[in-house]
Amino acid sequence: MKWFVYNCLFAVAYLAMLPSFLLRMKRRGGYRARMGDRFGRYPAEIAARFAAGARRPVWIHAVSVGEVQVAVQLMRAMRERDASVRFVFSTTSSTGWKTAENELARLAKDGLGGPDDVLVYNPLDFTGCVRRALDRIDPCAVILTETEIWPNFIRAVRRRGLPLYLVNARVSDRSAPRYRKLRWFFGEVLRCFTKIYAQSDLDARRLAEAGADPAAVAVTGSFKFDVARRNPAKEAELAAWIGEPANRCVLLGGSTWPGEDGVLLRVYAELVQTHPEATLVLAPRHFEKADAVEANIRAAGFACVRRSRGETPRGGTPREVFLCDTTGEMMGLFGISTVAFVGKSLCAHGSQNMIEPCLCGKPTVVGPHTENFRPVMSDLLAAEALVQAADEEGVKRALLAFFDDPRARAAQGGRATAAVRRRCGVVGRCADELLAALGGACA
């Protein structure tokens, strides 16, 4: 009965959200591409590739940019250990798709891509869509990342007797009470997993409270410490874009959300009074909001140099602010920054990835809302690897202090890099365990 109710509610919710999906198609362009994938119907060329290899594929699913990077690093580690393993990689959003394309291309460039690997969109969580997708892909195992709980998909995988894993699993502060309250629903779904690899002891406890089998939950630490990798070529390209002279200091707002660009513009207006060599680069999390960010830049009295338009600095008056509204360049931006602020932590909840600037050895400031990176933040704060501010005034003080004190910048950056490197290795250990557990299942 509860699954009948779930399917009815999911159908209603999907219809209610359909207008927003259509709007995304219009804004993002590529969102409508491969629409058939979402119904378990694939182009003939793609369907043929599912059956092309000698081995059944491992199906890995991820949604956001960060989750895609986690999943691809797991693919990399598994392929390094077993060159014959095949993969079908699925994602949900057009942004996730673009990131996956870039990451899979990098994997191939490193000699770790497989000719039979396939990228698809995940099916909608309707029984018929899920069944068609599983029939076509015929995986030997399924791996989901972080918080990808799709009940019909998960239960269908279980009914087929396939090994099912959840990696880098977490339960946010906001979701935990809802999971506990709906244990009667989520418990049955979570018990379908063969193994759950949780980021922290707290996540493991919350999963158990939501109904997961405690014996099936293992605490590994966060996969994201292994994901961040510097890209010297991209750093050089971005440095050339902003015309970086040797003495230039760069304040970066990375993955900012609405409201945070305004905070950084106010900080920058004060910063240039004492540091005229300083440059501000803003990289909004969602590039479709770039028009609003540009309007804020101009309202603050600055000119805007926009990356997506191929614009380059012209100098003169008014002073220019750089707007990077393109996909896949965040790590390069952190690499050329002098001081970094990580978005979705001051004017929104959850935070974006603060591991990346820390790996680059950059003094990093975040706001008070970092729920999505709770175990990571615990480790980094304990190592004094970053600064967490309580409000806008605290963010401003921390950023300005770093620009005033080069020694403090160097010390903070050194601690940050060391803290990240000490916590690497989780992905490799997980890959070893997964391959051992799968054994001949994918033969």
PDB file of C-alpha atoms in Angstrom, residues 89-313:
ATOM      1  CA  PHE A  89      27.716   6.276 -15.536  1.00  0.00           C
ATOM      2  CA  SER A  90      24.423   8.065 -14.949  1.00  0.00           C
ATOM      3  CA  THR A  91      23.569  11.544 -13.776  1.00  0.00           C
ATOM      4  CA  THR A  92      20.396  13.601 -13.479  1.00  0.00           C
ATOM      5  CA  SER A  93      21.148  17.245 -14.335  1.00  0.00           C
ATOM      6  CA  SER A  94      22.666  18.882 -17.413  1.00  0.00           C
ATOM      7  CA  THR A  95      25.380  20.389 -15.179  1.00  0.00           C
ATOM      8  CA  GLY A  96      26.180  16.934 -13.844  1.00  0.00           C
ATOM      9  CA  TRP A  97      26.290  15.648 -17.433  1.00  0.00           C
ATOM     10  CA  LYS A  98      28.794  18.296 -18.551  1.00  0.00           C
ATOM     11  CA  THR A  99      30.976  17.615 -15.532  1.00  0.00           C
ATOM     12  CA  ALA A 100      30.798  13.881 -16.157  1.00  0.00           C
ATOM     13  CA  GLU A 101      31.776  14.361 -19.818  1.00  0.00           C
ATOM     14  CA  ASN A 102      34.823  16.394 -18.790  1.00  0.00           C
ATOM     15  CA  GLU A 103      35.848  13.985 -16.039  1.00  0.00           C
ATOM     16  CA  LEU A 104      35.405  10.901 -18.232  1.00  0.00           C
ATOM     17  CA  ALA A 105      37.438  12.579 -20.982  1.00  0.00           C
ATOM     18  CA  ARG A 106      40.203  13.202 -18.455  1.00  0.00           C
ATOM     19  CA  LEU A 107      40.001   9.555 -17.414  1.00  0.00           C
ATOM     20  CA  ALA A 108      40.412   8.475 -21.034  1.00  0.00           C
ATOM     21  CA  LYS A 109      43.322  10.884 -21.521  1.00  0.00           C
ATOM     22  CA  ASP A 110      45.059   9.239 -18.567  1.00  0.00           C
ATOM     23  CA  GLY A 111      44.641   5.826 -20.206  1.00  0.00           C
ATOM     24  CA  LEU A 112      41.957   4.719 -17.759  1.00  0.00           C
ATOM     25  CA  GLY A 113      38.883   5.191 -19.943  1.00  0.00           C
ATOM     26  CA  GLY A 114      37.145   2.159 -21.390  1.00  0.00           C
ATOM     27  CA  PRO A 115      35.781   1.949 -24.949  1.00  0.00           C
ATOM     28  CA  ASP A 116      32.625   0.322 -23.618  1.00  0.00           C
ATOM     29  CA  ASP A 117      31.941   2.910 -20.886  1.00  0.00           C
ATOM     30  CA  VAL A 118      28.633   4.728 -21.435  1.00  0.00           C
ATOM     31  CA  LEU A 119      27.225   7.997 -20.057  1.00  0.00           C
ATOM     32  CA  VAL A 120      23.426   8.231 -19.659  1.00  0.00           C
ATOM     33  CA  TYR A 121      20.769  10.136 -17.762  1.00  0.00           C
ATOM     34  CA  ASN A 122      19.252   8.285 -14.826  1.00  0.00           C
ATOM     35  CA  PRO A 123      15.673   7.061 -15.320  1.00  0.00           C
ATOM     36  CA  LEU A 124      12.801   8.736 -13.540  1.00  0.00           C
ATOM     37  CA  ASP A 125      11.782   6.834 -10.424  1.00  0.00           C
ATOM     38  CA  PHE A 126       8.709   5.317 -12.051  1.00  0.00           C
ATOM     39  CA  THR A 127       8.501   1.519 -12.033  1.00  0.00           C
ATOM     40  CA  GLY A 128       8.272   1.195 -15.818  1.00  0.00           C
ATOM     41  CA  CYS A 129      11.165   3.581 -16.483  1.00  0.00           C
ATOM     42  CA  VAL A 130      13.388   1.822 -13.960  1.00  0.00           C
ATOM     43  CA  ARG A 131      12.542  -1.640 -15.289  1.00  0.00           C
ATOM     44  CA  ARG A 132      13.322  -0.691 -18.896  1.00  0.00           C
ATOM     45  CA  ALA A 133      16.629   0.911 -17.892  1.00  0.00           C
ATOM     46  CA  LEU A 134      17.734  -2.125 -15.888  1.00  0.00           C
ATOM     47  CA  ASP A 135      16.698  -4.488 -18.697  1.00  0.00           C
ATOM     48  CA  ARG A 136      18.713  -2.522 -21.244  1.00  0.00           C
ATOM     49  CA  ILE A 137      21.817  -1.847 -19.168  1.00  0.00           C
ATOM     50  CA  ASP A 138      21.863  -5.236 -17.381  1.00  0.00           C
ATOM     51  CA  PRO A 139      24.406  -4.200 -14.726  1.00  0.00           C
ATOM     52  CA  CYS A 140      26.303  -6.621 -12.532  1.00  0.00           C
ATOM     53  CA  ALA A 141      26.256  -4.147  -9.614  1.00  0.00           C
ATOM     54  CA  VAL A 142      24.966  -0.647  -8.834  1.00  0.00           C
ATOM     55  CA  ILE A 143      26.789   2.085  -6.892  1.00  0.00           C
ATOM     56  CA  LEU A 144      25.003   5.247  -5.719  1.00  0.00           C
ATOM     57  CA  THR A 145      26.716   8.305  -4.197  1.00  0.00           C
ATOM     58  CA  GLU A 146      26.037  10.319  -1.040  1.00  0.00           C
ATOM     59  CA  THR A 147      22.255  10.747  -0.668  1.00  0.00           C
ATOM     60  CA  GLU A 148      20.801   9.260  -3.835  1.00  0.00           C
ATOM     61  CA  ILE A 149      17.762   7.468  -2.396  1.00  0.00           C
ATOM     62  CA  TRP A 150      15.344   6.576  -5.203  1.00  0.00           C
ATOM     63  CA  PRO A 151      12.977   3.965  -3.707  1.00  0.00           C
ATOM     64  CA  ASN A 152      11.631   2.311  -6.874  1.00  0.00           C
ATOM     65  CA  PHE A 153      15.095   2.132  -8.427  1.00  0.00           C
ATOM     66  CA  ILE A 154      16.694   0.736  -5.270  1.00  0.00           C
ATOM     67  CA  ARG A 155      13.969  -1.842  -4.670  1.00  0.00           C
ATOM     68  CA  ALA A 156      14.097  -2.961  -8.323  1.00  0.00           C
ATOM     69  CA  VAL A 157      17.857  -3.501  -8.084  1.00  0.00           C
ATOM     70  CA  ARG A 158      17.376  -5.523  -4.909  1.00  0.00           C
ATOM     71  CA  ARG A 159      14.629  -7.686  -6.434  1.00  0.00           C
ATOM     72  CA  ARG A 160      17.052  -8.655  -9.202  1.00  0.00           C
ATOM     73  CA  GLY A 161      19.585  -9.800  -6.616  1.00  0.00           C
ATOM     74  CA  LEU A 162      22.218  -7.308  -7.724  1.00  0.00           C
ATOM     75  CA  PRO A 163      24.886  -6.021  -5.313  1.00  0.00           C
ATOM     76  CA  LEU A 164      23.924  -2.457  -4.341  1.00  0.00           C
ATOM     77  CA  TYR A 165      26.239   0.054  -2.662  1.00  0.00           C
ATOM     78  CA  LEU A 166      25.953   3.601  -1.314  1.00  0.00           C
ATOM     79  CA  VAL A 167      29.329   5.372  -1.119  1.00  0.00           C
ATOM     80  CA  ASN A 168      30.355   8.573   0.655  1.00  0.00           C
ATOM     81  CA  ALA A 169      26.949   8.453   2.347  1.00  0.00           C
ATOM     82  CA  ARG A 170      25.781  11.308   4.508  1.00  0.00           C
ATOM     83  CA  VAL A 171      22.598  12.459   6.234  1.00  0.00           C
ATOM     84  CA  SER A 172      22.300  16.225   6.609  1.00  0.00           C
ATOM     85  CA  ASP A 173      21.108  17.959   9.767  1.00  0.00           C
ATOM     86  CA  ARG A 174      17.952  18.945   7.923  1.00  0.00           C
ATOM     87  CA  SER A 175      17.219  15.434   6.616  1.00  0.00           C
ATOM     88  CA  ALA A 176      18.003  13.454   9.778  1.00  0.00           C
ATOM     89  CA  PRO A 177      14.739  14.204  11.659  1.00  0.00           C
ATOM     90  CA  ARG A 178      12.674  13.443   8.552  1.00  0.00           C
ATOM     91  CA  TYR A 179      14.468  10.121   8.023  1.00  0.00           C
ATOM     92  CA  ARG A 180      13.880   9.115  11.651  1.00  0.00           C
ATOM     93  CA  LYS A 181      10.223  10.105  11.515  1.00  0.00           C
ATOM     94  CA  LEU A 182       9.735   8.152   8.272  1.00  0.00           C
ATOM     95  CA  ARG A 183      11.772   5.141   9.367  1.00  0.00           C
ATOM     96  CA  TRP A 184       8.837   2.910   8.401  1.00  0.00           C
ATOM     97  CA  PHE A 185       9.387   4.085   4.811  1.00  0.00           C
ATOM     98  CA  PHE A 186      13.145   4.669   4.511  1.00  0.00           C
ATOM     99  CA  GLY A 187      14.104   1.638   6.584  1.00  0.00           C
ATOM    100  CA  GLU A 188      12.904  -0.820   3.958  1.00  0.00           C
ATOM    101  CA  VAL A 189      14.769   1.121   1.251  1.00  0.00           C
ATOM    102  CA  LEU A 190      18.035   1.438   3.195  1.00  0.00           C
ATOM    103  CA  ARG A 191      18.027  -2.268   4.049  1.00  0.00           C
ATOM    104  CA  CYS A 192      18.199  -3.015   0.325  1.00  0.00           C
ATOM    105  CA  PHE A 193      21.863  -1.940   0.247  1.00  0.00           C
ATOM    106  CA  THR A 194      24.517  -4.606   0.350  1.00  0.00           C
ATOM    107  CA  LYS A 195      26.901  -2.113   1.966  1.00  0.00           C
ATOM    108  CA  ILE A 196      26.808   1.569   2.902  1.00  0.00           C
ATOM    109  CA  TYR A 197      30.066   3.523   3.220  1.00  0.00           C
ATOM    110  CA  ALA A 198      29.352   6.500   5.513  1.00  0.00           C
ATOM    111  CA  GLN A 199      31.408   9.672   5.807  1.00  0.00           C
ATOM    112  CA  SER A 200      31.370   9.833   9.622  1.00  0.00           C
ATOM    113  CA  ASP A 201      30.218   8.107  12.803  1.00  0.00           C
ATOM    114  CA  LEU A 202      27.362  10.607  13.006  1.00  0.00           C
ATOM    115  CA  ASP A 203      26.214   9.742   9.486  1.00  0.00           C
ATOM    116  CA  ALA A 204      26.393   6.025  10.320  1.00  0.00           C
ATOM    117  CA  ARG A 205      24.294   6.533  13.432  1.00  0.00           C
ATOM    118  CA  ARG A 206      21.717   8.580  11.547  1.00  0.00           C
ATOM    119  CA  LEU A 207      21.479   5.921   8.839  1.00  0.00           C
ATOM    120  CA  ALA A 208      20.895   3.259  11.470  1.00  0.00           C
ATOM    121  CA  GLU A 209      18.240   5.437  13.126  1.00  0.00           C
ATOM    122  CA  ALA A 210      16.556   5.732   9.715  1.00  0.00           C
ATOM    123  CA  GLY A 211      16.356   1.945   9.488  1.00  0.00           C
ATOM    124  CA  ALA A 212      19.590   0.833   7.818  1.00  0.00           C
ATOM    125  CA  ASP A 213      21.150  -2.410   9.021  1.00  0.00           C
ATOM    126  CA  PRO A 214      24.032  -1.282  11.304  1.00  0.00           C
ATOM    127  CA  ALA A 215      26.048  -4.331  10.265  1.00  0.00           C
ATOM    128  CA  ALA A 216      25.930  -3.127   6.641  1.00  0.00           C
ATOM    129  CA  VAL A 217      27.229   0.386   7.441  1.00  0.00           C
ATOM    130  CA  ALA A 218      30.967   1.120   7.516  1.00  0.00           C
ATOM    131  CA  VAL A 219      32.598   4.485   8.323  1.00  0.00           C
ATOM    132  CA  THR A 220      35.284   5.413   5.793  1.00  0.00           C
ATOM    133  CA  GLY A 221      35.707   9.182   6.036  1.00  0.00           C
ATOM    134  CA  SER A 222      34.934  11.528   3.154  1.00  0.00           C
ATOM    135  CA  PHE A 223      35.789  10.533  -0.404  1.00  0.00           C
ATOM    136  CA  LYS A 224      36.105  14.212  -1.263  1.00  0.00           C
ATOM    137  CA  PHE A 225      39.599  14.460   0.208  1.00  0.00           C
ATOM    138  CA  ASP A 226      40.709  12.265  -2.716  1.00  0.00           C
ATOM    139  CA  VAL A 227      38.778  14.136  -5.392  1.00  0.00           C
ATOM    140  CA  ALA A 228      40.523  17.519  -5.435  1.00  0.00           C
ATOM    141  CA  ARG A 229      43.355  17.638  -7.962  1.00  0.00           C
ATOM    142  CA  ARG A 230      45.217  20.703  -9.185  1.00  0.00           C
ATOM    143  CA  ASN A 231      45.193  21.478 -12.900  1.00  0.00           C
ATOM    144  CA  PRO A 232      48.274  23.549 -13.800  1.00  0.00           C
ATOM    145  CA  ALA A 233      47.172  24.032 -17.423  1.00  0.00           C
ATOM    146  CA  LYS A 234      43.800  25.443 -16.353  1.00  0.00           C
ATOM    147  CA  GLU A 235      45.473  27.663 -13.758  1.00  0.00           C
ATOM    148  CA  ALA A 236      47.755  29.115 -16.432  1.00  0.00           C
ATOM    149  CA  GLU A 237      44.799  29.703 -18.760  1.00  0.00           C
ATOM    150  CA  LEU A 238      42.805  31.516 -16.077  1.00  0.00           C
ATOM    151  CA  ALA A 239      45.803  33.574 -14.961  1.00  0.00           C
ATOM    152  CA  ALA A 240      46.207  34.704 -18.559  1.00  0.00           C
ATOM    153  CA  TRP A 241      42.497  35.589 -18.701  1.00  0.00           C
ATOM    154  CA  ILE A 242      42.683  38.001 -15.777  1.00  0.00           C
ATOM    155  CA  GLY A 243      46.096  39.285 -16.940  1.00  0.00           C
ATOM    156  CA  GLU A 244      47.726  38.315 -13.673  1.00  0.00           C
ATOM    157  CA  PRO A 245      50.926  40.273 -12.970  1.00  0.00           C
ATOM    158  CA  ALA A 246      53.394  38.945 -10.428  1.00  0.00           C
ATOM    159  CA  ASN A 247      52.214  41.274  -7.644  1.00  0.00           C
ATOM    160  CA  ARG A 248      48.464  40.835  -8.138  1.00  0.00           C
ATOM    161  CA  CYS A 249      46.395  39.516  -5.226  1.00  0.00           C
ATOM    162  CA  VAL A 250      43.195  37.677  -6.127  1.00  0.00           C
ATOM    163  CA  LEU A 251      40.138  37.496  -3.884  1.00  0.00           C
ATOM    164  CA  LEU A 252      37.978  34.630  -5.139  1.00  0.00           C
ATOM    165  CA  GLY A 253      34.320  34.029  -4.380  1.00  0.00           C
ATOM    166  CA  GLY A 254      33.962  30.353  -5.272  1.00  0.00           C
ATOM    167  CA  SER A 255      30.540  28.792  -6.006  1.00  0.00           C
ATOM    168  CA  THR A 256      28.701  31.775  -4.579  1.00  0.00           C
ATOM    169  CA  TRP A 257      24.952  31.876  -4.032  1.00  0.00           C
ATOM    170  CA  PRO A 258      22.626  34.887  -4.300  1.00  0.00           C
ATOM    171  CA  GLY A 259      23.568  37.502  -1.727  1.00  0.00           C
ATOM    172  CA  GLU A 260      27.160  36.349  -1.296  1.00  0.00           C
ATOM    173  CA  ASP A 261      28.412  38.204  -4.358  1.00  0.00           C
ATOM    174  CA  GLY A 262      27.074  41.417  -2.766  1.00  0.00           C
ATOM    175  CA  VAL A 263      29.012  40.684   0.423  1.00  0.00           C
ATOM    176  CA  LEU A 264      32.228  40.148  -1.520  1.00  0.00           C
ATOM    177  CA  LEU A 265      31.703  43.302  -3.574  1.00  0.00           C
ATOM    178  CA  ARG A 266      31.421  45.290  -0.339  1.00  0.00           C
ATOM    179  CA  VAL A 267      34.582  43.641   0.981  1.00  0.00           C
ATOM    180  CA  TYR A 268      36.372  44.388  -2.280  1.00  0.00           C
ATOM    181  CA  ALA A 269      35.361  48.061  -2.246  1.00  0.00           C
ATOM    182  CA  GLU A 270      37.084  48.354   1.125  1.00  0.00           C
ATOM    183  CA  LEU A 271      40.023  46.125   0.190  1.00  0.00           C
ATOM    184  CA  VAL A 272      41.164  48.189  -2.793  1.00  0.00           C
ATOM    185  CA  GLN A 273      41.521  51.273  -0.601  1.00  0.00           C
ATOM    186  CA  THR A 274      44.605  49.705   0.995  1.00  0.00           C
ATOM    187  CA  HIS A 275      45.481  47.067  -1.636  1.00  0.00           C
ATOM    188  CA  PRO A 276      45.060  48.644  -5.087  1.00  0.00           C
ATOM    189  CA  GLU A 277      46.705  45.585  -6.648  1.00  0.00           C
ATOM    190  CA  ALA A 278      43.818  43.354  -5.515  1.00  0.00           C
ATOM    191  CA  THR A 279      41.448  41.733  -8.008  1.00  0.00           C
ATOM    192  CA  LEU A 280      38.031  40.199  -7.355  1.00  0.00           C
ATOM    193  CA  VAL A 281      36.879  37.075  -9.217  1.00  0.00           C
ATOM    194  CA  LEU A 282      33.325  35.835  -8.721  1.00  0.00           C
ATOM    195  CA  ALA A 283      32.279  32.338  -9.792  1.00  0.00           C
ATOM    196  CA  PRO A 284      28.558  31.777  -9.109  1.00  0.00           C
ATOM    197  CA  ARG A 285      27.451  28.227  -8.420  1.00  0.00           C
ATOM    198  CA  HIS A 286      24.705  28.380 -11.069  1.00  0.00           C
ATOM    199  CA  PHE A 287      25.841  30.102 -14.247  1.00  0.00           C
ATOM    200  CA  GLU A 288      22.269  30.930 -15.264  1.00  0.00           C
ATOM    201  CA  LYS A 289      22.299  33.476 -12.411  1.00  0.00           C
ATOM    202  CA  ALA A 290      25.285  35.269 -13.928  1.00  0.00           C
ATOM    203  CA  ASP A 291      23.159  38.090 -15.349  1.00  0.00           C
ATOM    204  CA  ALA A 292      22.022  39.002 -11.832  1.00  0.00           C
ATOM    205  CA  VAL A 293      25.609  38.844 -10.572  1.00  0.00           C
ATOM    206  CA  GLU A 294      26.742  41.122 -13.402  1.00  0.00           C
ATOM    207  CA  ALA A 295      23.994  43.587 -12.491  1.00  0.00           C
ATOM    208  CA  ASN A 296      25.225  43.584  -8.882  1.00  0.00           C
ATOM    209  CA  ILE A 297      28.796  44.205 -10.039  1.00  0.00           C
ATOM    210  CA  ARG A 298      27.758  47.216 -12.086  1.00  0.00           C
ATOM    211  CA  ALA A 299      25.477  48.533  -9.318  1.00  0.00           C
ATOM    212  CA  ALA A 300      28.482  48.436  -6.983  1.00  0.00           C
ATOM    213  CA  GLY A 301      30.354  50.748  -9.349  1.00  0.00           C
ATOM    214  CA  PHE A 302      32.636  48.221 -11.052  1.00  0.00           C
ATOM    215  CA  ALA A 303      32.981  47.083 -14.657  1.00  0.00           C
ATOM    216  CA  CYS A 304      32.373  43.399 -15.435  1.00  0.00           C
ATOM    217  CA  VAL A 305      34.658  41.088 -17.421  1.00  0.00           C
ATOM    218  CA  ARG A 306      32.623  37.993 -18.229  1.00  0.00           C
ATOM    219  CA  ARG A 307      34.288  34.676 -19.019  1.00  0.00           C
ATOM    220  CA  SER A 308      31.443  33.092 -21.017  1.00  0.00           C
ATOM    221  CA  ARG A 309      31.532  35.993 -23.507  1.00  0.00           C
ATOM    222  CA  GLY A 310      35.261  35.717 -24.079  1.00  0.00           C
ATOM    223  CA  GLU A 311      35.801  39.177 -22.569  1.00  0.00           C
ATOM    224  CA  THR A 312      39.267  40.226 -21.423  1.00  0.00           C
ATOM    225  CA  PRO A 313      40.353  43.088 -19.160  1.00  0.00           C
TER     226      PRO A 313
END
